[in-house]
Short mmCIF file of C-alpha atoms and ligand atoms in Angstrom, two decimals:
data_model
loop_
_atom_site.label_atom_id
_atom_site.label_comp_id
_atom_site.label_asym_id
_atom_site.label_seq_id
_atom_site.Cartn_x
_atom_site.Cartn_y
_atom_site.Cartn_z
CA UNK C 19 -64.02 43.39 10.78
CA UNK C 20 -60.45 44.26 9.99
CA UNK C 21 -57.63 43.20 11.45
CA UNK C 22 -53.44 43.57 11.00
CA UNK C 23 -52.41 40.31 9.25
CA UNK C 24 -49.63 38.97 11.76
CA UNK C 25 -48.20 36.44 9.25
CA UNK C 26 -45.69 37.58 7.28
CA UNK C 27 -46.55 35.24 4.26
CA UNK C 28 -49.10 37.62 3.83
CA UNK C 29 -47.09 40.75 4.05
CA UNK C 30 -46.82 43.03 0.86
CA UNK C 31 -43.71 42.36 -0.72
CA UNK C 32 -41.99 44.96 -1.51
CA UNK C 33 -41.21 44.36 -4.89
CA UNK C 34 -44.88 43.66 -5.87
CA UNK C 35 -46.67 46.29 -7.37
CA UNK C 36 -50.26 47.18 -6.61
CA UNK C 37 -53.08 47.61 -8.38
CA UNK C 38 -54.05 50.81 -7.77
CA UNK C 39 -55.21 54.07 -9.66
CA UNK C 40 -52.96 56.61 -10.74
CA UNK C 41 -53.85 60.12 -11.86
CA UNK C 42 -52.24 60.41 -15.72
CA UNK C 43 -52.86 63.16 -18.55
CA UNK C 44 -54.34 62.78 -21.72
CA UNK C 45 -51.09 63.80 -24.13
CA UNK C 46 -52.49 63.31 -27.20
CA UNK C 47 -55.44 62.36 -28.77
CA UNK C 48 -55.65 61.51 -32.63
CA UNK C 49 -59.29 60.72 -34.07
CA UNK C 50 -58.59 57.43 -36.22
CA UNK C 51 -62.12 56.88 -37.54
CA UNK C 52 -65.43 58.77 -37.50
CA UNK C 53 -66.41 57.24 -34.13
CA UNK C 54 -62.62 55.86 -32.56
CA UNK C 55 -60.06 58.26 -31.13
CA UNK C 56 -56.77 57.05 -29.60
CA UNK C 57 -55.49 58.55 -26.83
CA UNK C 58 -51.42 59.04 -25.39
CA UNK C 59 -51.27 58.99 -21.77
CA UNK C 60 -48.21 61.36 -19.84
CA UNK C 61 -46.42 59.04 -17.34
CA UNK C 62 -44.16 60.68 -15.02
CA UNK C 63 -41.08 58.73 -15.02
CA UNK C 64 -41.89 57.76 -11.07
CA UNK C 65 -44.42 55.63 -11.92
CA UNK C 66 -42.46 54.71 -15.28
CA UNK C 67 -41.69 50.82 -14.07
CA UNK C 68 -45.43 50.41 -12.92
CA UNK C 69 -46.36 50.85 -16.31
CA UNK C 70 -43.84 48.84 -18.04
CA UNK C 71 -46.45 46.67 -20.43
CA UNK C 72 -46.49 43.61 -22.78
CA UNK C 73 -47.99 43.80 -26.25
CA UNK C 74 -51.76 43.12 -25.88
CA UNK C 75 -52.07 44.27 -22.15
CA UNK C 76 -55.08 46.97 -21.29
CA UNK C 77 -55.53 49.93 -19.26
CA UNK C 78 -58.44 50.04 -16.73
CA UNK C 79 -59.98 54.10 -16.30
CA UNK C 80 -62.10 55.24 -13.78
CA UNK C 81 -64.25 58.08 -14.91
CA UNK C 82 -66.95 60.28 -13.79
CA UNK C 83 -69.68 60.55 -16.62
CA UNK C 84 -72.79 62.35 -15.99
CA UNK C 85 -71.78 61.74 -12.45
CA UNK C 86 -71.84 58.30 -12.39
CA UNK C 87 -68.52 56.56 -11.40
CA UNK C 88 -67.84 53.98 -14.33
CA UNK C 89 -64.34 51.54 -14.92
CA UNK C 90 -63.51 50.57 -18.38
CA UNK C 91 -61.11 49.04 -19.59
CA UNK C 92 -59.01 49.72 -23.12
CA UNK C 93 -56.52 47.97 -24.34
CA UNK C 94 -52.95 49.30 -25.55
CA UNK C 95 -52.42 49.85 -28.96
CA UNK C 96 -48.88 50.90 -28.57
CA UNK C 97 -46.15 48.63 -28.79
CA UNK C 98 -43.35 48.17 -25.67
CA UNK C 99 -40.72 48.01 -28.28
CA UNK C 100 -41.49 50.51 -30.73
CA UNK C 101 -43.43 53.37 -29.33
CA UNK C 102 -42.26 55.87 -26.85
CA UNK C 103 -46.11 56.16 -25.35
CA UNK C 104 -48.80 54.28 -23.78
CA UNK C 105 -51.83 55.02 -26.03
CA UNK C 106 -55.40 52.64 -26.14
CA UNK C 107 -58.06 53.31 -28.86
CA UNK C 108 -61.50 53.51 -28.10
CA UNK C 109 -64.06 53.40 -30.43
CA UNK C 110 -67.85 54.56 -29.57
CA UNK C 111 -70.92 52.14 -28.72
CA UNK C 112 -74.12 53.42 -29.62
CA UNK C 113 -75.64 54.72 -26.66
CA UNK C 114 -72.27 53.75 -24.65
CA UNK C 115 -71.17 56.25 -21.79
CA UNK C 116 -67.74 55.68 -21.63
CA UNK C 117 -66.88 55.50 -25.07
CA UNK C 118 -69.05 58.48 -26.67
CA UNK C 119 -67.53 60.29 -23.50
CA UNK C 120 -63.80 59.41 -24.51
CA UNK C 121 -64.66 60.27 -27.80
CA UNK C 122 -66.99 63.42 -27.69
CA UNK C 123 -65.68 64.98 -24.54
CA UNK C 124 -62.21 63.95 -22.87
CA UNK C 125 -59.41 66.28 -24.38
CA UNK C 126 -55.72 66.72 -24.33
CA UNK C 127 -54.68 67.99 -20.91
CA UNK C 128 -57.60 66.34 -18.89
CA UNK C 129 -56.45 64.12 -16.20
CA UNK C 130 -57.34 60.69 -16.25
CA UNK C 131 -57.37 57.62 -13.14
CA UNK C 132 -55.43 54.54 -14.67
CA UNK C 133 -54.47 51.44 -13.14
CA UNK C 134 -51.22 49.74 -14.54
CA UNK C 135 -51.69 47.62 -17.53
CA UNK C 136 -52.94 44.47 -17.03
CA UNK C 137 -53.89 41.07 -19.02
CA UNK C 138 -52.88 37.64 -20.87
CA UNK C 139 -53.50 38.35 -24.52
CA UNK C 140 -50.11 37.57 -25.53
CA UNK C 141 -47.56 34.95 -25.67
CA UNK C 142 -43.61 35.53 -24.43
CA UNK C 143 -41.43 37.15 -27.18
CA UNK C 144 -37.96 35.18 -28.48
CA UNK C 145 -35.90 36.47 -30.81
CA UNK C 146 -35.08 32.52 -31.83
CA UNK C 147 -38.69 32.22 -32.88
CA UNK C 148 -39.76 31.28 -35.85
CA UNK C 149 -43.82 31.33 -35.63
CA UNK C 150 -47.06 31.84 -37.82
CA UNK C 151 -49.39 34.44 -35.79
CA UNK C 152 -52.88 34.37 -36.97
CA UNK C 153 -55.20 36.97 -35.70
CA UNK C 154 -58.55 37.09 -36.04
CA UNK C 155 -59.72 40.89 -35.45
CA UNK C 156 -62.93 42.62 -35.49
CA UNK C 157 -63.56 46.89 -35.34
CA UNK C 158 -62.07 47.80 -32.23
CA UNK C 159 -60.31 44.49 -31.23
CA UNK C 160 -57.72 45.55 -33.69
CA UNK C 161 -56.21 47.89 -30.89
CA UNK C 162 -54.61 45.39 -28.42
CA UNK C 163 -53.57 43.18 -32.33
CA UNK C 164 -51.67 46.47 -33.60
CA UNK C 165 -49.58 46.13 -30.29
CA UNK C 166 -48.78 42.55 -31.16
CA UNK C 167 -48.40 43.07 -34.71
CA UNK C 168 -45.56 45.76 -34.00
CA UNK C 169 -43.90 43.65 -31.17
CA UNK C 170 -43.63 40.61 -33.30
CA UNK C 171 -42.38 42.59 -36.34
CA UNK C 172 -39.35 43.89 -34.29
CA UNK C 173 -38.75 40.94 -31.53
CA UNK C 174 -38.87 37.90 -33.83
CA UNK C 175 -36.84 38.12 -37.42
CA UNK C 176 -38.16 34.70 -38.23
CA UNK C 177 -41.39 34.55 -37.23
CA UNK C 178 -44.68 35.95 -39.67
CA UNK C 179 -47.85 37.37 -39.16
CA UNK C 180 -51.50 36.87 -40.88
CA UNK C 181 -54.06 39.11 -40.11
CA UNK C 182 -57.78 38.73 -41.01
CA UNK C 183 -59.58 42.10 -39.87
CA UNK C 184 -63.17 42.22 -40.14
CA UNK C 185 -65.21 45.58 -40.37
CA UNK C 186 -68.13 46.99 -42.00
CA UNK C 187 -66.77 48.94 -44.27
CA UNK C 188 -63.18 50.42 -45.37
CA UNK C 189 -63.87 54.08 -43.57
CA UNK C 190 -64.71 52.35 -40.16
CA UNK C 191 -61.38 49.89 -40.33
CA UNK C 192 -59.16 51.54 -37.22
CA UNK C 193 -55.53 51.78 -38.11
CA UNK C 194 -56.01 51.01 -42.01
CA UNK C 195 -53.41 53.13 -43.30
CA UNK C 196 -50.86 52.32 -40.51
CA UNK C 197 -51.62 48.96 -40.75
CA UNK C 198 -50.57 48.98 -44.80
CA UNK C 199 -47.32 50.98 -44.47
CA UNK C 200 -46.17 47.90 -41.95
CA UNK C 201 -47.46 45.64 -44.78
CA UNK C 202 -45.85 47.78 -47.07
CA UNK C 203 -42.54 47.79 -45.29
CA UNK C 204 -42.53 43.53 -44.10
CA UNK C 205 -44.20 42.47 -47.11
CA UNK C 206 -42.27 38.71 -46.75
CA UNK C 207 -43.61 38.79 -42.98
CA UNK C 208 -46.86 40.28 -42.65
CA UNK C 209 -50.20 39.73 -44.90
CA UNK C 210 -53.31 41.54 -43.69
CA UNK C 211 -56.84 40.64 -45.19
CA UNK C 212 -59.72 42.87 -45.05
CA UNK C 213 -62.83 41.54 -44.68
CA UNK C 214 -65.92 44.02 -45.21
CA UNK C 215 -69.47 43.77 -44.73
CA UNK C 216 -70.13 46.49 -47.22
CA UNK C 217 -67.34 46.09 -49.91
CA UNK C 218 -65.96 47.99 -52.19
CA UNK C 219 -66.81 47.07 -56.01
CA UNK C 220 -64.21 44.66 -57.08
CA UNK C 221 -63.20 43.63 -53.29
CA UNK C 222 -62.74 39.55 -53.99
CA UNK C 223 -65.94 37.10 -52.59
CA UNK C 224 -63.65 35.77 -49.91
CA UNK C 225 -62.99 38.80 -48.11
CA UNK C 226 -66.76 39.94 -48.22
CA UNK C 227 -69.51 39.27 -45.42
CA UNK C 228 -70.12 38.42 -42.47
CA UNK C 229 -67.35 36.20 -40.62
CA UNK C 230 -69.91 33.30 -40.01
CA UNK C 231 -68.35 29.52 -39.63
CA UNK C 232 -67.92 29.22 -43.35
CA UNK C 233 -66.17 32.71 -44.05
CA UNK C 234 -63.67 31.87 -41.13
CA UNK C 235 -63.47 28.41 -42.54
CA UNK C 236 -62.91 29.69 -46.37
CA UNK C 237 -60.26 32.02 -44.96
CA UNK C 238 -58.13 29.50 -43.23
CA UNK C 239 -58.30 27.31 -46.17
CA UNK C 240 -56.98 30.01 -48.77
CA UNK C 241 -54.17 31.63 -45.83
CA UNK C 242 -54.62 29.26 -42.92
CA UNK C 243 -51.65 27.57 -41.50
CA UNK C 244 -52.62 24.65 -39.42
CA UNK C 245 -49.06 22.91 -38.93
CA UNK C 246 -45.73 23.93 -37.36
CA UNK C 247 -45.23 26.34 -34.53
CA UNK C 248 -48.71 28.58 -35.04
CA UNK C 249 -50.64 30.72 -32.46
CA UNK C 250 -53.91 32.33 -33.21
CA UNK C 251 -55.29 35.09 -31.48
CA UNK C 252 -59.23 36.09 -31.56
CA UNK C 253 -60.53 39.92 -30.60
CA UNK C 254 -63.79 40.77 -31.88
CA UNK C 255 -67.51 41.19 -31.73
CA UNK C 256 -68.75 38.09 -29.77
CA UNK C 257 -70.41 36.19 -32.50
CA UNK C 258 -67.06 36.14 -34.50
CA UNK C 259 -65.44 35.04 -32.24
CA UNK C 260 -67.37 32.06 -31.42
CA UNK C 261 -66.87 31.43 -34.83
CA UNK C 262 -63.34 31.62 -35.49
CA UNK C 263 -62.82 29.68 -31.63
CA UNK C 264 -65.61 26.99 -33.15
CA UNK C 265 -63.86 26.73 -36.15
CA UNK C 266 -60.31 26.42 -34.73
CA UNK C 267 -61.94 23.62 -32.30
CA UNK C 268 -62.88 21.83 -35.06
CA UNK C 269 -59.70 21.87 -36.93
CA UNK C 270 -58.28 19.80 -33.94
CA UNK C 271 -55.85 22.85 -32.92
CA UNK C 272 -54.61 22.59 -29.44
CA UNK C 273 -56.35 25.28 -26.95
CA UNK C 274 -53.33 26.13 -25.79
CA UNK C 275 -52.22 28.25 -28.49
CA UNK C 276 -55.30 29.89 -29.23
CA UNK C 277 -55.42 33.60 -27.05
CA UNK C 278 -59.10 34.90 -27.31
CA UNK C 279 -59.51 38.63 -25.68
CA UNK C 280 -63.13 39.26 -25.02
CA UNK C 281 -64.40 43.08 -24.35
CA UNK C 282 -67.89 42.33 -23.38
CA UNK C 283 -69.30 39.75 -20.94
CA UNK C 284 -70.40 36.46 -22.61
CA UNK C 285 -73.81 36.00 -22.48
CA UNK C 286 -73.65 32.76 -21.70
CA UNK C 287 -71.76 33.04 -18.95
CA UNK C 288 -74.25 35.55 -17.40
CA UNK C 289 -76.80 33.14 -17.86
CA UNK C 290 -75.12 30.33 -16.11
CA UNK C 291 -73.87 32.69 -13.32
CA UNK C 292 -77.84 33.61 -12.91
CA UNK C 293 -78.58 29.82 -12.78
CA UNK C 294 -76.09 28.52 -10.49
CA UNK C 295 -77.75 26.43 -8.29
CA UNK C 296 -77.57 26.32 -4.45
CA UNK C 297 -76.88 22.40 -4.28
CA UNK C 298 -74.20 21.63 -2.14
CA UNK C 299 -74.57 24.83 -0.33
CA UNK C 300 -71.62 25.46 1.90
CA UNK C 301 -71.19 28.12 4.61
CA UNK C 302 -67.79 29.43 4.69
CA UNK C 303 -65.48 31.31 7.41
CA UNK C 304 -63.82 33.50 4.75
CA UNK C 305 -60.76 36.08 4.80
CA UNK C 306 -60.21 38.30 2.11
CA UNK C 307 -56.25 39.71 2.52
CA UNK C 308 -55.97 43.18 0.84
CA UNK C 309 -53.11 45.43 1.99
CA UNK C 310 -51.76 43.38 4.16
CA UNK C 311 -55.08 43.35 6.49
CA UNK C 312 -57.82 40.70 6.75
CA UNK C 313 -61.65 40.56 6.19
CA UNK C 314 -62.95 37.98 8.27
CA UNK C 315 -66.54 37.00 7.54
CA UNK C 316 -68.93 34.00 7.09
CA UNK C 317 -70.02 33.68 3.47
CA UNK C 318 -72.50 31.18 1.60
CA UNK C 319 -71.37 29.71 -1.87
CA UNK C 320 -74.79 31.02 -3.04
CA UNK C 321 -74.21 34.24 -2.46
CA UNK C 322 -72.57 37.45 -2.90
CA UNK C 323 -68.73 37.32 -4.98
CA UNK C 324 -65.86 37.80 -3.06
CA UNK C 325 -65.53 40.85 -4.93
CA UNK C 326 -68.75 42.20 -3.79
CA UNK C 327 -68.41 41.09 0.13
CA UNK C 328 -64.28 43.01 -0.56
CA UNK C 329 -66.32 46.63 -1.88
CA UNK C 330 -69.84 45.96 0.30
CA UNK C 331 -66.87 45.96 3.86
CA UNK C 332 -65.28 49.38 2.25
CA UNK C 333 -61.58 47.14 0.60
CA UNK C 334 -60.41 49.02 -2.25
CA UNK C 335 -60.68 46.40 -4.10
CA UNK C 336 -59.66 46.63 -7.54
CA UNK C 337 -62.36 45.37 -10.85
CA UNK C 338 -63.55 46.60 -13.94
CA UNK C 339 -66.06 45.19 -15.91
CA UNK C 340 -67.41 42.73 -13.23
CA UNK C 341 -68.38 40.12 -16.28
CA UNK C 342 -65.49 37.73 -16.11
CA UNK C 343 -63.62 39.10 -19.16
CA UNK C 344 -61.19 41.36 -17.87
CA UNK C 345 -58.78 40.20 -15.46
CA UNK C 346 -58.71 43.16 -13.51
CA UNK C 347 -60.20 41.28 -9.88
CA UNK C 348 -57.54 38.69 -9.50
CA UNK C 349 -56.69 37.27 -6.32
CA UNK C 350 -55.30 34.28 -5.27
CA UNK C 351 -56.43 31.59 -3.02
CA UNK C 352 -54.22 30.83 -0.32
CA UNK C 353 -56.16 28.55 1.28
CA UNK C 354 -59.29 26.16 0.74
CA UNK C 355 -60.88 26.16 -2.24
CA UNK C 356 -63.29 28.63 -4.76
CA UNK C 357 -65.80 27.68 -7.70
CA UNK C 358 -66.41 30.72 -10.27
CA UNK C 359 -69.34 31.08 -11.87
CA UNK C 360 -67.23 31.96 -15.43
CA UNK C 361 -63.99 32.86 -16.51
CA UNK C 362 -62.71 34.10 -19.80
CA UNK C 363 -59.55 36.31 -18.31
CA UNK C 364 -57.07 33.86 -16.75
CA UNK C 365 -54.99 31.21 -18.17
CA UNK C 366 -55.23 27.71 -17.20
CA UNK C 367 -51.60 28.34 -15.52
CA UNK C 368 -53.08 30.89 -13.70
CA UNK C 369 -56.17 28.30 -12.26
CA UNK C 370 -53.73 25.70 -11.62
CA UNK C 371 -51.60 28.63 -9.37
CA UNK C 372 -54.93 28.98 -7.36
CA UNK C 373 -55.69 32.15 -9.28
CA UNK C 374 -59.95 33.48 -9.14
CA UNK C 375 -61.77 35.99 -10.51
CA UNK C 376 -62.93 37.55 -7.37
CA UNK C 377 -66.01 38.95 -9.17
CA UNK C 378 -66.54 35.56 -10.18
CA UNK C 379 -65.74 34.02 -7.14
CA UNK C 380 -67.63 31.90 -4.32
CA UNK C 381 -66.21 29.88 -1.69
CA UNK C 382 -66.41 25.93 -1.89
CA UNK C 383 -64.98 24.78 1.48
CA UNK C 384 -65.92 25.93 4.72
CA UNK C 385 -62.74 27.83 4.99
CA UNK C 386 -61.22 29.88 2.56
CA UNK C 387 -58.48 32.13 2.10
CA UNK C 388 -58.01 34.67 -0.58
CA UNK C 389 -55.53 37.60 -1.18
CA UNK C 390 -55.35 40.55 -3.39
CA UNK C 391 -51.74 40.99 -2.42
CA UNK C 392 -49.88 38.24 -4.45
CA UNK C 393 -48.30 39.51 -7.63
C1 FAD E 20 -59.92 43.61 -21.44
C2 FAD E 20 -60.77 44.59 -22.24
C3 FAD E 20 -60.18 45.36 -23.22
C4 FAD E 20 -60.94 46.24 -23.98
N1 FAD E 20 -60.34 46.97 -24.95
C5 FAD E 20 -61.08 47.83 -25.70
C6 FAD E 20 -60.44 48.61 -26.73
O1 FAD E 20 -59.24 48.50 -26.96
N2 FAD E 20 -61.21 49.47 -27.43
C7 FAD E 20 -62.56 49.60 -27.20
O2 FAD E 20 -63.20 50.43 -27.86
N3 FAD E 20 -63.19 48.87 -26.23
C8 FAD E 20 -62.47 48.01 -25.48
N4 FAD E 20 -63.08 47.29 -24.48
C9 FAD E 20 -64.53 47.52 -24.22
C10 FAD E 20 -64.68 48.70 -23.22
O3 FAD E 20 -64.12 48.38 -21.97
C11 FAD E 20 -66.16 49.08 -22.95
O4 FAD E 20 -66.85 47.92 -22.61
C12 FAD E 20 -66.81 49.74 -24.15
O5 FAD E 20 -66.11 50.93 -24.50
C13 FAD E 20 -68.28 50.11 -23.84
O6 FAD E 20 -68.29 50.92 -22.69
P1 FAD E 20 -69.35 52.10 -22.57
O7 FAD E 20 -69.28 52.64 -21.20
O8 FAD E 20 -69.17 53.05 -23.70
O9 FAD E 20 -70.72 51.33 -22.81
P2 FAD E 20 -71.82 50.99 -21.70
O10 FAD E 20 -72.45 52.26 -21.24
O11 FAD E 20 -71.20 50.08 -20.68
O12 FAD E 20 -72.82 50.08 -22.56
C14 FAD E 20 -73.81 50.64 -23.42
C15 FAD E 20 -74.40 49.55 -24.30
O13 FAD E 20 -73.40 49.02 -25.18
C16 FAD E 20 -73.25 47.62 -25.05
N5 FAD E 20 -71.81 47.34 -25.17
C17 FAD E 20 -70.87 47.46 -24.19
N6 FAD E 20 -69.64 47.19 -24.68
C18 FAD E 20 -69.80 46.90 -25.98
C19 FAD E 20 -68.87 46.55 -27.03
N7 FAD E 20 -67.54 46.45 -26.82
N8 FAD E 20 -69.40 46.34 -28.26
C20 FAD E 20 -70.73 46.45 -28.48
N9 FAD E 20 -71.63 46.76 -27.53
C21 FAD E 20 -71.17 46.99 -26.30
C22 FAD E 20 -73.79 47.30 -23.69
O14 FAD E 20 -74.31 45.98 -23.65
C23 FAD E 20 -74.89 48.34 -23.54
O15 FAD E 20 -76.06 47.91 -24.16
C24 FAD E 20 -62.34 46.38 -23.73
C25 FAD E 20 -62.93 45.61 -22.71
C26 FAD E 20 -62.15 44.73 -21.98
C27 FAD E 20 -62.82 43.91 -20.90
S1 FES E 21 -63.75 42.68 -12.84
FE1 FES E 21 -63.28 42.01 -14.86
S2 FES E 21 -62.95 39.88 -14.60
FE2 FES E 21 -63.60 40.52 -12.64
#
């Protein structure tokens, strides 16, 4: 049942911005690889502050494919600082509909739904810094590291970069030649290592194969830099970057300063989410606050998310890939509290705020309070 929220804690505040989807069009697309295009959205200058962006942020899309209503989210390969556009790159997954779509059908002039960017994968800029960024990339998780790699290059004088960027081969590395004229130009700043699964002749050892613990391992030994003021960021197929996070873990370096972006759900996670037990059940009298009106409703901690109760009572509530990675179902717990069944989005600032994953989310106290309207 829905009814006016009479508190005005809960009212919107006016300076908070929504997240909701906006209708944007395609400006430009460029095909980077065989199977990656990036695309340039248009955004009117009315909605110019809404998508104001850090480097490393994503755009969620809602498209129709074949039909079928699908959100996906891609993150920004542009840079705040240096480029006049908001473009992501997307790069096809066999037998995936949103990607071959993007890539085989969407052209320029098409109109697109995007919600404002969104997402942690970065750390604050200061032009006093004087850092080592280490990124550990794989295929298409180079897109939201480009973004970073530009930012850093212009915000921080003092600070350096060293990429490791694993693909299979040199024709399927996204952003290769873009990537070396940065090199190129910040040669005392920023050293990029290719890694390829099928190398050319004469490619060193080190930077051939898969990157399994010991690759990652050898890496960091040769270019590593585990003192002084480092941060390490990890986007990638899943297996690497267990790796790199596993090997990082081991080398004692503090959690804080590693960012890991994940694209896909973690299997593990699913798993765990599918064996959450129903010990310690609790029944509780939930509202879910979404535009300033309440959902009132009586919810088990064993069952549906609050993200699924929000869409089955007709919210708008906003989501994207539903598997814990992406950020896009935040809310915040006002009152009570909420277990998740996993989380690889939000910070541990953002937990200790009272931050959820709504799509994660179940209630833990017999009454609970949860908003999508805090910013
Ligand atoms: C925060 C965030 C940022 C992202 N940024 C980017 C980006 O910059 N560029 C980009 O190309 N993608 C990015 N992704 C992944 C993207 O959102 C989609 O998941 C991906 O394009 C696949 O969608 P699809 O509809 O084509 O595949 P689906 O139709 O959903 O899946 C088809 C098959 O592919 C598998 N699959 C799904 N995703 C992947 C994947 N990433 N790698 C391998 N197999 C997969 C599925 O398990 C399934 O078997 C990001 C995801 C998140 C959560
Ligand atoms: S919808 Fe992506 S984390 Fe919940």
């Amino acid at each position: 049942m829905f009814i006016p929220v009479e508190n005005p804690i809960f009212a919107r505040n006016s300076t908070q911005i929504m997240a909701r989807f906006h209708t944007l069009q395609v400006k430009d697309i460029q095909r980077e690889t065989a199977d990656c295009v990036s695309i340039a959205m248009d955004i009117p200058t009315t909605l110019a502050s809404e998508f104001q962006y850090k480097q490393g942020q994503y755009l969620t899309f809602k498209v129709k494919v074949n039909g079928e209503e699908l959100r996906r989210s891609y993150s920004l390969c542009s840079s705040p600082l240096t480029d006049n556009e908001l473009r992501v790159a997307v790069k096809k997954v066999a037998g995936g509909r949103v990607s071959t779509w993007m890539n085989d059908v969407l052209k320029e002039g098409d109109a697109l739904e995007v919600m404002m960017p969104m997402g942690n994968f970065y750390s604050d800029m200061n032009a006093a810094n004087a850092k080592h960024y280490q990124l550990f990339a794989g295929g298409s998780g180079i897109t939201p590291m480009f973004s970073i790699i530009k930012t850093v290059l212009k915000s921080e004088p003092n600070s350096r970069i060293t990429l490791y960027y694993a693909n299979r081969d040199e024709a399927s590395t996204i952003f290769k030649s873009q990537l070396d004229a940065l090199q190129s130009s910040n040669s005392n700043r920023l050293s990029i290592h290719y890694i390829y699964d099928n190398a050319p002749t004469g490619h060193a050892a080190l930077y051939c194969g898969m990157m399994d613990v010991s690759k990652v391992t050898a890496l960091i030994e040769n270019h590593g830099d585990l003192t002084g003021n480092c941060e390490y960021f990890i986007c990638g197929p899943g297996p690497m970057m267990e790796n790199v996070k596993n090997v990082l873990s081991q080398l004692k370096i503090d959690s804080k300063k590693v960012h890991i972006e994940y694209f896909t759900a973690v299997e593990e996670a699913v798993k765990k989410a599918e064996a959450a037990s129903s010990d310690g059940k609790v029944i509780s009298k939930v509202t879910i606050i979404m535009d300033g009106q309440e959902l009132n409703i009586d919810l088990s901690s064993d069952g549906p998310t609050i993200l699924d109760v929000a869409i089955e009572n007709d919210l708008d509530a906003p989501f994207a890939c539903k598997g814990a990675v992406c950020c896009t179902c935040r809310a915040k717990v006002l009152e009570g509290q909420m277990s998740m069944d996993a989380n690889y989005a939000l910070s541990e600032e953002e937990i200790e705020q009272g931050y959820v994953l709504t799509c994660q989310a179940h209630p833990a106290t017999e009454r609970v309070v949860v908003s999508y309207d805090e910013p």
